[in-house]
Coordinates of C-alpha atoms in Angstrom, one line a residue:
M1008 CA 98.4 106.0 129.8
T1009 CA 99.4 106.3 133.4
R1010 CA 102.7 104.9 134.6
V1011 CA 103.9 104.6 138.2
Y1012 CA 107.6 105.5 138.8
S1013 CA 109.9 105.1 141.8
R1014 CA 113.0 107.2 142.3
R1015 CA 116.2 106.1 140.6
F1016 CA 118.9 108.6 139.9
L1017 CA 119.6 111.9 138.1
L1018 CA 121.0 111.7 134.6
A1019 CA 122.2 115.1 133.2
G1020 CA 119.6 117.2 134.9
L1021 CA 116.5 115.1 134.3
L1022 CA 114.9 113.5 137.3
A1023 CA 114.7 109.8 136.5
T1024 CA 111.7 108.0 137.7
T1025 CA 110.9 104.3 137.6
A1026 CA 108.4 102.5 135.5
T1027 CA 107.3 98.9 136.2
A1028 CA 107.3 97.2 132.8
A1029 CA 103.9 95.8 131.9
G1030 CA 103.9 92.1 131.2
A1031 CA 107.3 91.5 132.9
T1032 CA 107.7 89.8 136.3
A1033 CA 108.7 92.4 138.9
P1034 CA 112.3 91.7 140.1
T1035 CA 112.7 90.9 143.8
K1036 CA 115.8 93.1 143.8
S1037 CA 116.4 96.1 141.6
A1038 CA 119.4 95.6 139.3
R1039 CA 121.8 98.4 140.1
P1040 CA 123.7 100.0 137.2
V1041 CA 127.5 100.2 137.2
A1042 CA 128.7 103.0 139.6
R1043 CA 129.2 106.3 137.9
S1044 CA 132.4 108.4 138.4
D1045 CA 132.0 111.8 140.0
D1046 CA 132.5 113.5 136.6
F1047 CA 129.9 111.4 134.9
A1048 CA 127.7 114.4 134.1
R1049 CA 130.6 116.1 132.4
K1050 CA 131.4 113.0 130.4
V1051 CA 127.9 112.8 128.9
D1052 CA 127.5 116.5 128.2
P1053 CA 125.7 117.9 126.3
T1054 CA 122.4 116.7 127.8
A1055 CA 120.0 114.6 125.7
K1056 CA 117.6 117.6 125.5
D1057 CA 120.5 119.6 124.1
I1058 CA 121.2 116.9 121.5
V1059 CA 117.6 117.0 120.3
G1060 CA 117.7 120.8 120.1
Q1061 CA 120.9 120.9 118.3
A1062 CA 119.6 118.6 115.6
G1063 CA 117.4 121.4 114.2
L1064 CA 114.5 119.1 113.5
S1065 CA 111.1 120.6 112.9
G1066 CA 108.2 118.7 114.3
V1067 CA 108.3 116.6 117.5
T1068 CA 111.0 114.2 118.9
G1069 CA 110.4 111.9 121.8
F1070 CA 112.7 109.3 123.4
A1071 CA 112.8 107.0 126.4
V1072 CA 115.5 104.8 127.9
A1073 CA 115.1 102.2 130.6
D1074 CA 117.0 99.4 132.3
A1075 CA 116.2 96.4 130.2
T1076 CA 116.4 94.1 133.2
S1077 CA 114.4 96.0 135.8
G1078 CA 112.3 98.3 133.6
I1079 CA 113.5 101.3 135.6
N1080 CA 113.4 104.5 133.7
I1081 CA 116.7 106.1 133.0
E1082 CA 116.0 109.1 130.8
Q1083 CA 113.1 110.4 128.8
F1084 CA 112.0 113.5 126.8
Q1085 CA 108.4 113.9 125.4
A1086 CA 108.2 110.2 125.7
D1087 CA 104.4 110.0 125.7
E1088 CA 104.0 111.8 122.3
A1089 CA 102.3 109.3 120.0
L1090 CA 103.9 109.5 116.6
P1091 CA 104.2 107.2 113.5
P1092 CA 106.6 104.4 114.2
A1093 CA 107.4 103.8 110.5
S1094 CA 109.1 100.4 110.1
V1095 CA 109.7 100.0 113.8
A1096 CA 106.2 98.7 113.7
K1097 CA 107.7 95.5 112.3
M1098 CA 109.3 94.8 115.6
L1099 CA 105.8 94.5 117.2
T1100 CA 104.6 92.5 114.2
A1101 CA 107.5 90.0 114.7
L1102 CA 106.6 89.6 118.4
Y1103 CA 102.9 89.2 117.5
G1104 CA 103.5 86.6 114.8
L1105 CA 106.0 84.6 116.9
D1106 CA 103.5 84.5 119.8
R1107 CA 100.4 83.6 117.7
L1108 CA 102.0 81.3 115.1
G1109 CA 105.2 80.0 116.8
A1110 CA 108.8 80.3 115.8
D1111 CA 108.6 77.1 113.6
F1112 CA 105.6 78.1 111.6
R1113 CA 106.1 77.8 107.8
F1114 CA 104.0 79.0 104.9
N1115 CA 103.3 76.3 102.3
T1116 CA 102.7 76.5 98.6
R1117 CA 101.4 73.4 96.9
L1118 CA 100.7 71.7 93.6
V1119 CA 97.5 69.7 93.9
S1120 CA 95.7 67.5 91.4
D1121 CA 92.5 65.4 91.2
G1122 CA 93.9 63.3 88.3
V1123 CA 96.4 60.5 87.7
I1124 CA 99.5 60.5 85.5
E1125 CA 99.2 58.3 82.4
G1126 CA 101.9 58.2 79.8
G1127 CA 103.2 61.6 80.8
T1128 CA 99.8 63.3 80.8
L1129 CA 98.1 64.4 84.0
R1130 CA 94.5 63.3 83.5
G1131 CA 92.7 66.0 85.5
D1132 CA 93.2 69.6 86.7
L1133 CA 96.4 71.1 88.3
W1134 CA 96.2 73.6 91.1
L1135 CA 98.9 76.0 92.3
V1136 CA 97.6 76.6 95.8
G1137 CA 98.9 79.7 97.5
G1138 CA 99.5 79.6 101.3
G1139 CA 100.4 83.3 101.6
D1140 CA 104.2 82.8 101.6
P1141 CA 105.6 86.4 101.4
T1142 CA 109.1 85.1 100.5
L1143 CA 108.2 82.9 97.5
N1144 CA 110.3 83.7 94.5
T1145 CA 110.8 82.6 90.9
D1146 CA 113.5 80.0 91.8
D1147 CA 111.1 78.4 94.3
L1148 CA 108.5 78.0 91.5
G1149 CA 111.3 76.6 89.3
R1150 CA 112.0 73.9 91.9
M1151 CA 108.4 73.1 92.1
V1152 CA 108.2 72.7 88.3
A1153 CA 111.3 70.5 88.4
D1154 CA 109.6 68.3 91.0
L1155 CA 106.5 68.1 88.9
H1156 CA 108.7 67.1 85.9
R1157 CA 110.4 64.4 88.0
S1158 CA 107.0 63.0 88.9
G1159 CA 106.5 62.2 85.2
V1160 CA 104.1 65.0 84.1
R1161 CA 104.7 66.4 80.6
S1162 CA 101.2 67.8 79.9
I1163 CA 97.7 68.0 81.5
D1164 CA 94.4 67.4 79.8
G1165 CA 92.5 69.5 82.3
S1166 CA 92.7 73.1 83.5
F1167 CA 95.5 74.9 85.4
Y1168 CA 94.2 76.9 88.3
V1169 CA 95.9 79.3 90.8
Q1170 CA 94.0 79.1 94.1
N1171 CA 94.0 82.4 95.8
S1172 CA 91.9 82.4 99.0
A1173 CA 94.3 81.6 101.9
L1174 CA 94.6 85.4 102.6
P1175 CA 92.4 88.3 101.6
A1176 CA 93.2 90.2 98.4
I1177 CA 94.4 93.7 99.4
P1178 CA 95.3 96.0 96.5
F1179 CA 97.6 98.4 98.4
I1180 CA 99.3 98.5 101.8
D1181 CA 98.8 102.3 101.9
R1182 CA 96.6 104.0 99.3
D1183 CA 98.3 107.4 100.0
Q1184 CA 101.5 106.1 98.3
P1185 CA 102.0 106.4 94.5
D1186 CA 101.0 103.4 92.4
Y1187 CA 104.5 102.7 91.1
L1188 CA 106.3 102.2 94.4
G1189 CA 107.6 98.6 94.7
Y1190 CA 107.4 98.7 98.5
N1191 CA 103.6 99.3 98.4
P1192 CA 102.5 96.1 96.6
T1193 CA 99.3 94.2 96.4
I1194 CA 98.8 91.4 99.0
G1195 CA 97.3 88.0 98.3
A1196 CA 97.5 84.3 98.9
V1197 CA 100.1 83.9 96.2
N1198 CA 102.9 86.4 96.6
L1199 CA 105.8 86.1 94.2
N1200 CA 109.0 88.1 94.3
F1201 CA 107.4 90.3 96.9
N1202 CA 104.8 91.0 94.3
R1203 CA 107.2 93.0 92.1
V1204 CA 108.1 92.8 88.5
H1205 CA 111.6 93.9 87.2
F1206 CA 111.5 96.6 84.6
E1207 CA 114.8 97.3 82.7
W1208 CA 115.6 99.6 79.8
R1209 CA 118.6 100.3 77.6
R1210 CA 118.9 102.9 74.9
G1211 CA 120.4 102.0 71.6
A1212 CA 120.8 103.6 68.2
D1213 CA 117.2 102.7 67.2
G1214 CA 115.6 103.6 70.5
Y1215 CA 114.9 101.9 73.8
R1216 CA 114.8 98.2 74.5
T1217 CA 112.7 97.3 77.5
T1218 CA 112.1 94.1 79.4
M1219 CA 109.6 93.1 82.1
D1220 CA 110.7 89.9 83.9
A1221 CA 110.4 87.9 87.1
R1222 CA 114.0 87.6 87.9
A1223 CA 115.6 85.6 90.8
K1224 CA 119.1 84.3 91.2
R1225 CA 118.6 81.3 88.8
H1226 CA 115.6 82.1 86.6
A1227 CA 114.5 85.4 85.0
P1228 CA 111.5 84.6 82.7
A1229 CA 109.9 87.4 80.8
V1230 CA 106.3 88.0 81.9
E1231 CA 103.3 88.6 79.7
M1232 CA 100.8 89.9 82.3
A1233 CA 102.8 93.1 82.8
T1234 CA 103.7 95.4 79.9
M1235 CA 105.5 98.7 79.6
R1236 CA 105.0 101.4 76.9
I1237 CA 107.2 104.4 76.6
V1238 CA 105.3 107.6 76.0
S1239 CA 106.1 111.3 75.4
R1240 CA 105.1 113.2 78.5
D1241 CA 106.8 115.0 81.3
F1242 CA 104.5 113.9 84.2
P1243 CA 103.8 111.5 85.7
V1244 CA 106.9 109.4 85.2
Y1245 CA 105.0 106.1 85.6
A1246 CA 101.3 105.5 85.2
Y1247 CA 99.4 102.2 85.8
A1248 CA 96.2 100.9 84.2
L1249 CA 94.4 97.5 84.1
E1250 CA 94.0 96.8 80.4
K1251 CA 92.6 93.5 79.0
G1252 CA 93.5 91.7 82.2
R1253 CA 97.1 92.9 82.2
D1254 CA 99.1 95.3 84.4
A1255 CA 99.7 98.0 81.7
W1256 CA 102.4 100.5 82.6
T1257 CA 103.6 103.6 80.8
V1258 CA 106.7 105.6 81.4
S1259 CA 107.9 109.0 80.4
R1260 CA 110.6 108.9 77.8
S1261 CA 112.3 112.0 79.1
A1262 CA 112.9 110.3 82.5
L1263 CA 114.7 107.2 81.2
G1264 CA 118.1 108.5 80.3
G1265 CA 120.6 106.0 78.9
G1266 CA 119.4 103.0 80.8
G1267 CA 118.4 101.6 84.2
A1268 CA 116.2 99.3 86.1
R1269 CA 113.7 99.3 88.9
W1270 CA 111.1 97.0 90.5
L1271 CA 107.5 97.9 90.0
P1272 CA 104.6 96.5 92.0
V1273 CA 102.4 93.7 90.6
R1274 CA 98.7 94.4 91.1
Q1275 CA 97.5 90.9 90.1
P1276 CA 99.9 88.6 92.0
A1277 CA 98.0 85.4 91.4
L1278 CA 97.9 86.0 87.6
Y1279 CA 101.6 86.9 87.9
A1280 CA 102.4 83.6 89.5
A1281 CA 100.3 81.7 86.9
D1282 CA 102.2 83.5 84.1
V1283 CA 105.7 82.7 85.6
F1284 CA 104.8 79.1 86.5
G1285 CA 103.5 78.5 83.0
Q1286 CA 106.7 79.8 81.4
L1287 CA 108.9 77.9 83.7
A1288 CA 106.9 74.7 83.0
R1289 CA 107.2 75.2 79.2
A1290 CA 110.9 75.7 79.5
K1291 CA 111.1 72.4 81.4
G1292 CA 109.1 70.6 78.7
I1293 CA 105.7 70.6 80.5
S1294 CA 102.8 71.8 78.4
L1295 CA 100.2 73.8 80.4
P1296 CA 97.1 75.7 79.5
A1297 CA 96.9 79.4 80.5
G1298 CA 96.4 79.7 84.3
Q1299 CA 93.0 80.7 85.7
V1300 CA 92.8 82.5 89.1
T1301 CA 90.1 81.1 91.4
D1302 CA 89.0 81.2 95.0
R1303 CA 87.4 77.7 94.7
P1304 CA 88.9 75.1 97.0
A1305 CA 91.5 72.9 95.3
K1306 CA 90.6 69.2 94.8
G1307 CA 92.8 66.2 95.0
R1308 CA 96.2 65.1 96.4
I1309 CA 99.4 67.1 96.9
L1310 CA 101.9 66.4 94.2
V1311 CA 104.6 69.0 95.2
Q1312 CA 105.0 71.2 98.2
H1313 CA 107.3 74.1 98.9
A1314 CA 107.7 75.2 102.5
S1315 CA 109.0 78.6 103.5
V1316 CA 111.8 79.1 106.0
P1317 CA 110.7 79.0 109.7
L1318 CA 108.9 82.1 110.9
S1319 CA 111.8 83.0 113.2
E1320 CA 114.2 83.2 110.3
M1321 CA 111.6 85.0 108.2
C1322 CA 111.2 87.6 111.0
R1323 CA 115.0 88.1 111.1
D1324 CA 115.1 88.9 107.4
M1325 CA 112.0 91.1 107.7
L1326 CA 113.7 93.2 110.4
K1327 CA 117.0 93.3 108.5
F1328 CA 115.6 94.2 105.0
S1329 CA 112.4 95.9 106.3
T1330 CA 110.2 94.1 103.8
N1331 CA 106.6 95.5 104.0
L1332 CA 104.9 92.6 102.3
T1333 CA 106.4 90.1 104.8
A1334 CA 105.2 92.2 107.7
E1335 CA 101.6 92.5 106.4
V1336 CA 101.4 88.8 105.6
I1337 CA 102.7 87.7 109.0
G1338 CA 100.2 90.0 110.7
L1339 CA 97.3 88.8 108.5
Q1340 CA 98.1 85.2 109.1
A1341 CA 98.4 85.7 112.9
S1342 CA 95.1 87.7 113.2
G1343 CA 93.0 85.8 110.6
A1344 CA 91.4 89.2 109.8
K1345 CA 90.1 90.2 106.4
T1346 CA 91.5 93.8 106.2
L1347 CA 94.7 95.4 107.2
R1348 CA 92.9 97.8 109.5
S1349 CA 91.1 95.0 111.4
S1350 CA 94.2 92.9 111.5
A1351 CA 96.3 95.8 112.9
A1352 CA 93.4 96.4 115.4
A1353 CA 93.7 92.8 116.6
M1354 CA 97.5 93.3 117.0
N1355 CA 96.9 96.5 119.0
E1356 CA 94.6 94.7 121.3
W1357 CA 97.1 91.9 121.8
A1358 CA 99.8 94.4 122.6
K1359 CA 97.6 96.1 125.2
E1360 CA 96.8 92.8 126.9
R1361 CA 100.4 91.5 126.6
F1362 CA 102.4 94.7 127.4
G1363 CA 100.0 97.2 128.7
V1364 CA 100.6 99.7 125.9
D1365 CA 98.4 101.8 123.8
A1366 CA 99.5 101.1 120.2
Q1367 CA 97.3 102.6 117.5
L1368 CA 98.7 101.0 114.3
V1369 CA 96.8 100.8 111.0
D1370 CA 98.9 98.1 109.4
H1371 CA 101.8 95.7 110.3
S1372 CA 104.6 97.3 108.3
G1373 CA 104.5 100.9 109.4
L1374 CA 104.0 102.2 105.9
G1375 CA 100.8 103.9 106.8
D1376 CA 101.6 107.2 108.5
R1377 CA 98.3 107.2 110.5
S1378 CA 99.8 104.7 112.9
R1379 CA 100.8 106.0 116.3
I1380 CA 102.8 104.8 119.2
S1381 CA 104.9 106.6 121.8
A1382 CA 108.6 106.1 122.7
S1383 CA 107.6 105.1 126.3
D1384 CA 105.3 102.4 124.9
L1385 CA 108.0 101.1 122.6
V1386 CA 110.4 100.9 125.5
Q1387 CA 107.8 99.2 127.7
I1388 CA 107.5 96.5 125.0
L1389 CA 111.3 96.1 124.7
V1390 CA 111.7 95.7 128.4
A1391 CA 109.1 93.0 128.6
A1392 CA 110.6 91.3 125.6
A1393 CA 114.2 91.7 126.6
N1394 CA 114.6 88.0 127.6
G1395 CA 112.9 86.7 124.4
P1396 CA 114.1 86.3 120.8
I1397 CA 113.6 89.9 119.6
G1398 CA 117.0 91.2 120.5
A1399 CA 118.7 88.4 118.5
L1400 CA 116.4 89.0 115.5
M1401 CA 117.2 92.8 115.2
K1402 CA 120.2 93.9 113.3
P1403 CA 123.4 95.4 114.8
I1404 CA 123.6 99.2 114.4
K1405 CA 127.1 100.6 113.8
L1406 CA 128.1 103.8 115.6
R1407 CA 129.0 106.7 113.4
D1408 CA 130.5 110.1 113.9
A1409 CA 129.0 113.5 113.0
N1410 CA 130.0 112.9 109.3
G1411 CA 128.4 109.5 109.1
K1412 CA 131.7 107.6 109.2
V1413 CA 131.6 104.3 111.1
V1414 CA 133.7 104.6 114.3
D1415 CA 134.9 102.2 117.0
G1416 CA 132.1 101.9 119.5
Q1417 CA 134.7 101.1 122.3
G1418 CA 132.6 98.2 123.6
I1419 CA 129.2 99.7 123.0
E1420 CA 126.8 97.3 121.3
V1421 CA 123.5 98.3 119.7
T1422 CA 120.8 96.1 118.1
A1423 CA 117.8 97.9 116.9
K1424 CA 115.1 98.4 114.2
T1425 CA 115.1 101.5 112.1
G1426 CA 112.1 103.2 110.6
T1427 CA 112.0 105.8 107.9
L1428 CA 109.3 107.7 106.1
N1429 CA 109.5 111.2 104.7
F1430 CA 109.8 113.5 107.7
V1431 CA 109.5 110.5 110.0
S1432 CA 112.5 108.7 111.6
T1433 CA 112.5 106.1 114.4
L1434 CA 115.0 103.8 116.1
A1435 CA 114.3 101.4 118.8
G1436 CA 116.2 98.5 120.4
Y1437 CA 118.9 97.8 122.9
V1438 CA 122.2 99.3 123.9
I1439 CA 124.7 97.3 125.9
T1440 CA 127.4 99.4 127.6
P1441 CA 131.0 98.4 127.9
Q1442 CA 130.3 97.5 131.5
G1443 CA 127.5 95.1 130.4
T1444 CA 124.5 97.2 131.3
K1445 CA 121.6 96.7 128.9
W1446 CA 119.3 99.6 128.1
A1447 CA 116.1 99.5 126.1
F1448 CA 115.5 102.6 124.1
A1449 CA 113.3 104.2 121.5
I1450 CA 113.6 107.5 119.6
V1451 CA 110.7 108.7 117.5
S1452 CA 110.7 111.9 115.4
A1453 CA 108.1 113.3 113.1
D1454 CA 107.1 116.5 111.3
L1455 CA 103.6 115.6 110.5
A1456 CA 102.8 119.1 109.2
A1457 CA 105.6 118.9 106.6
R1458 CA 104.6 115.4 105.7
G1459 CA 101.0 116.4 105.3
K1460 CA 101.9 119.0 102.6
I1461 CA 103.6 116.4 100.3
K1462 CA 101.6 115.7 97.2
K1463 CA 100.9 112.0 96.5
S1464 CA 102.9 112.3 93.3
D1465 CA 106.0 113.6 95.2
R1466 CA 106.0 110.9 97.9
E1467 CA 109.1 109.2 96.6
R1468 CA 111.5 112.1 96.9
P1469 CA 109.8 115.2 98.3
R1470 CA 111.8 118.4 98.8
G1471 CA 113.5 118.7 102.2
A1472 CA 112.8 115.2 103.4
S1473 CA 116.3 113.7 102.8
G1474 CA 118.0 116.5 104.8
W1475 CA 115.5 116.2 107.6
N1476 CA 115.9 112.5 107.8
R1477 CA 119.7 112.8 107.7
R1478 CA 119.6 115.2 110.7
A1479 CA 117.3 112.8 112.5
K1480 CA 119.7 109.9 112.1
S1481 CA 122.7 112.0 113.2
M1482 CA 120.8 112.9 116.3
Q1483 CA 120.0 109.2 117.0
Q1484 CA 123.7 108.4 116.7
R1485 CA 124.6 111.1 119.2
L1486 CA 122.0 109.8 121.7
L1487 CA 123.4 106.2 121.2
H1488 CA 126.9 107.4 122.0
R1489 CA 125.5 109.2 125.1
W1490 CA 123.6 106.2 126.4
G1491 CA 126.4 103.8 125.6
R1492 CA 128.7 105.7 127.9
A1493 CA 126.1 105.9 130.7

């Protein structure tokens, strides 16, 4: 992509040139930065290029910094290298969702029936209708069950359906990830507990006791649609199979130790919701038949409705906790597409029209490492969005020293989105200097050759990745200190 720059000033030996931010109204007068002292170059030594070199990262690192008000380029290095953004992609997804759906948009989950209540019996069918809510949890279903109980329902003489057509059913976010990773769940119209089931084990005198439950803060019902069996093998640690309509997991006995817990992905989320809702209903004194998953439209009137938090709040949590499912659902809802690839393509096209950038994302969460975007394009987006809500939605980043210890930023404020994959580390957001100058920045690092050598089975903790990512984050901190003093 061609960018036109005008002369600005020198920063540590790099000729700064000016970019007009796409999608932003050109200022009538360039905002001038706070005057630098004569020894500014000495204060910010070493140069940014030196910092990148001293990090000892294999692969490629690119960064860009611009005045967030004027869009004027301040400093850049290999800024046009298109690399995987990892979870920084969620920043673009938040902007896309808020633009297409609106800050007040809410996902709705409903109980619908075509019958009437007579003597505690619902004469007709009951439908749990998914609206795609990516934040729906067991406690939310518990409140819906309580509302149904208050309406007088104690049993139904029809069928219990889970309606699952509001969003496409997508088995994985990224097929290159191992089956057992909880951050790579199935996507559907009914998404419960981020489509994860809680597996816990404890070793006793007579062997291991295991549980599979749908826990939340208040409720933790055991589930029947997901099972775990301990087997004698060294590898793989976890293995998944669909058996008799259930998610059937096995785990290596030698990997369990004395006890522990982890979240595993649910591959049949609508059936999971039917299982959990039925158990909550029975615990409340409501007799329900086994749930049936269907794409047929629900019939009747709304008995109970649960609304999610507004999209603006959902986006804030998504950026804070980096929840992949939330990002994918927001993107799919905004695009109306039937696959992640086509949905991401729609968002890419929107970003090109809105910001003039060449994003090449394959999903909305950044989990897929085939996504590409450059540091300069990320900064161009951040400059154009600087007066919108995105800055307030991103989380504060604490400044740290070379040992990772939090230090006093001396008036430097950073809000940003982090992104991490094995051998990929990104950071993008805003730096406000003690003088009040606001920079938009992006740092993107990736060793795609090293990442390409990782076996699928080793994707959770491959050799060398943690040290590489640790060095990348240390480099990012040094750059933030540099720019905060600029």
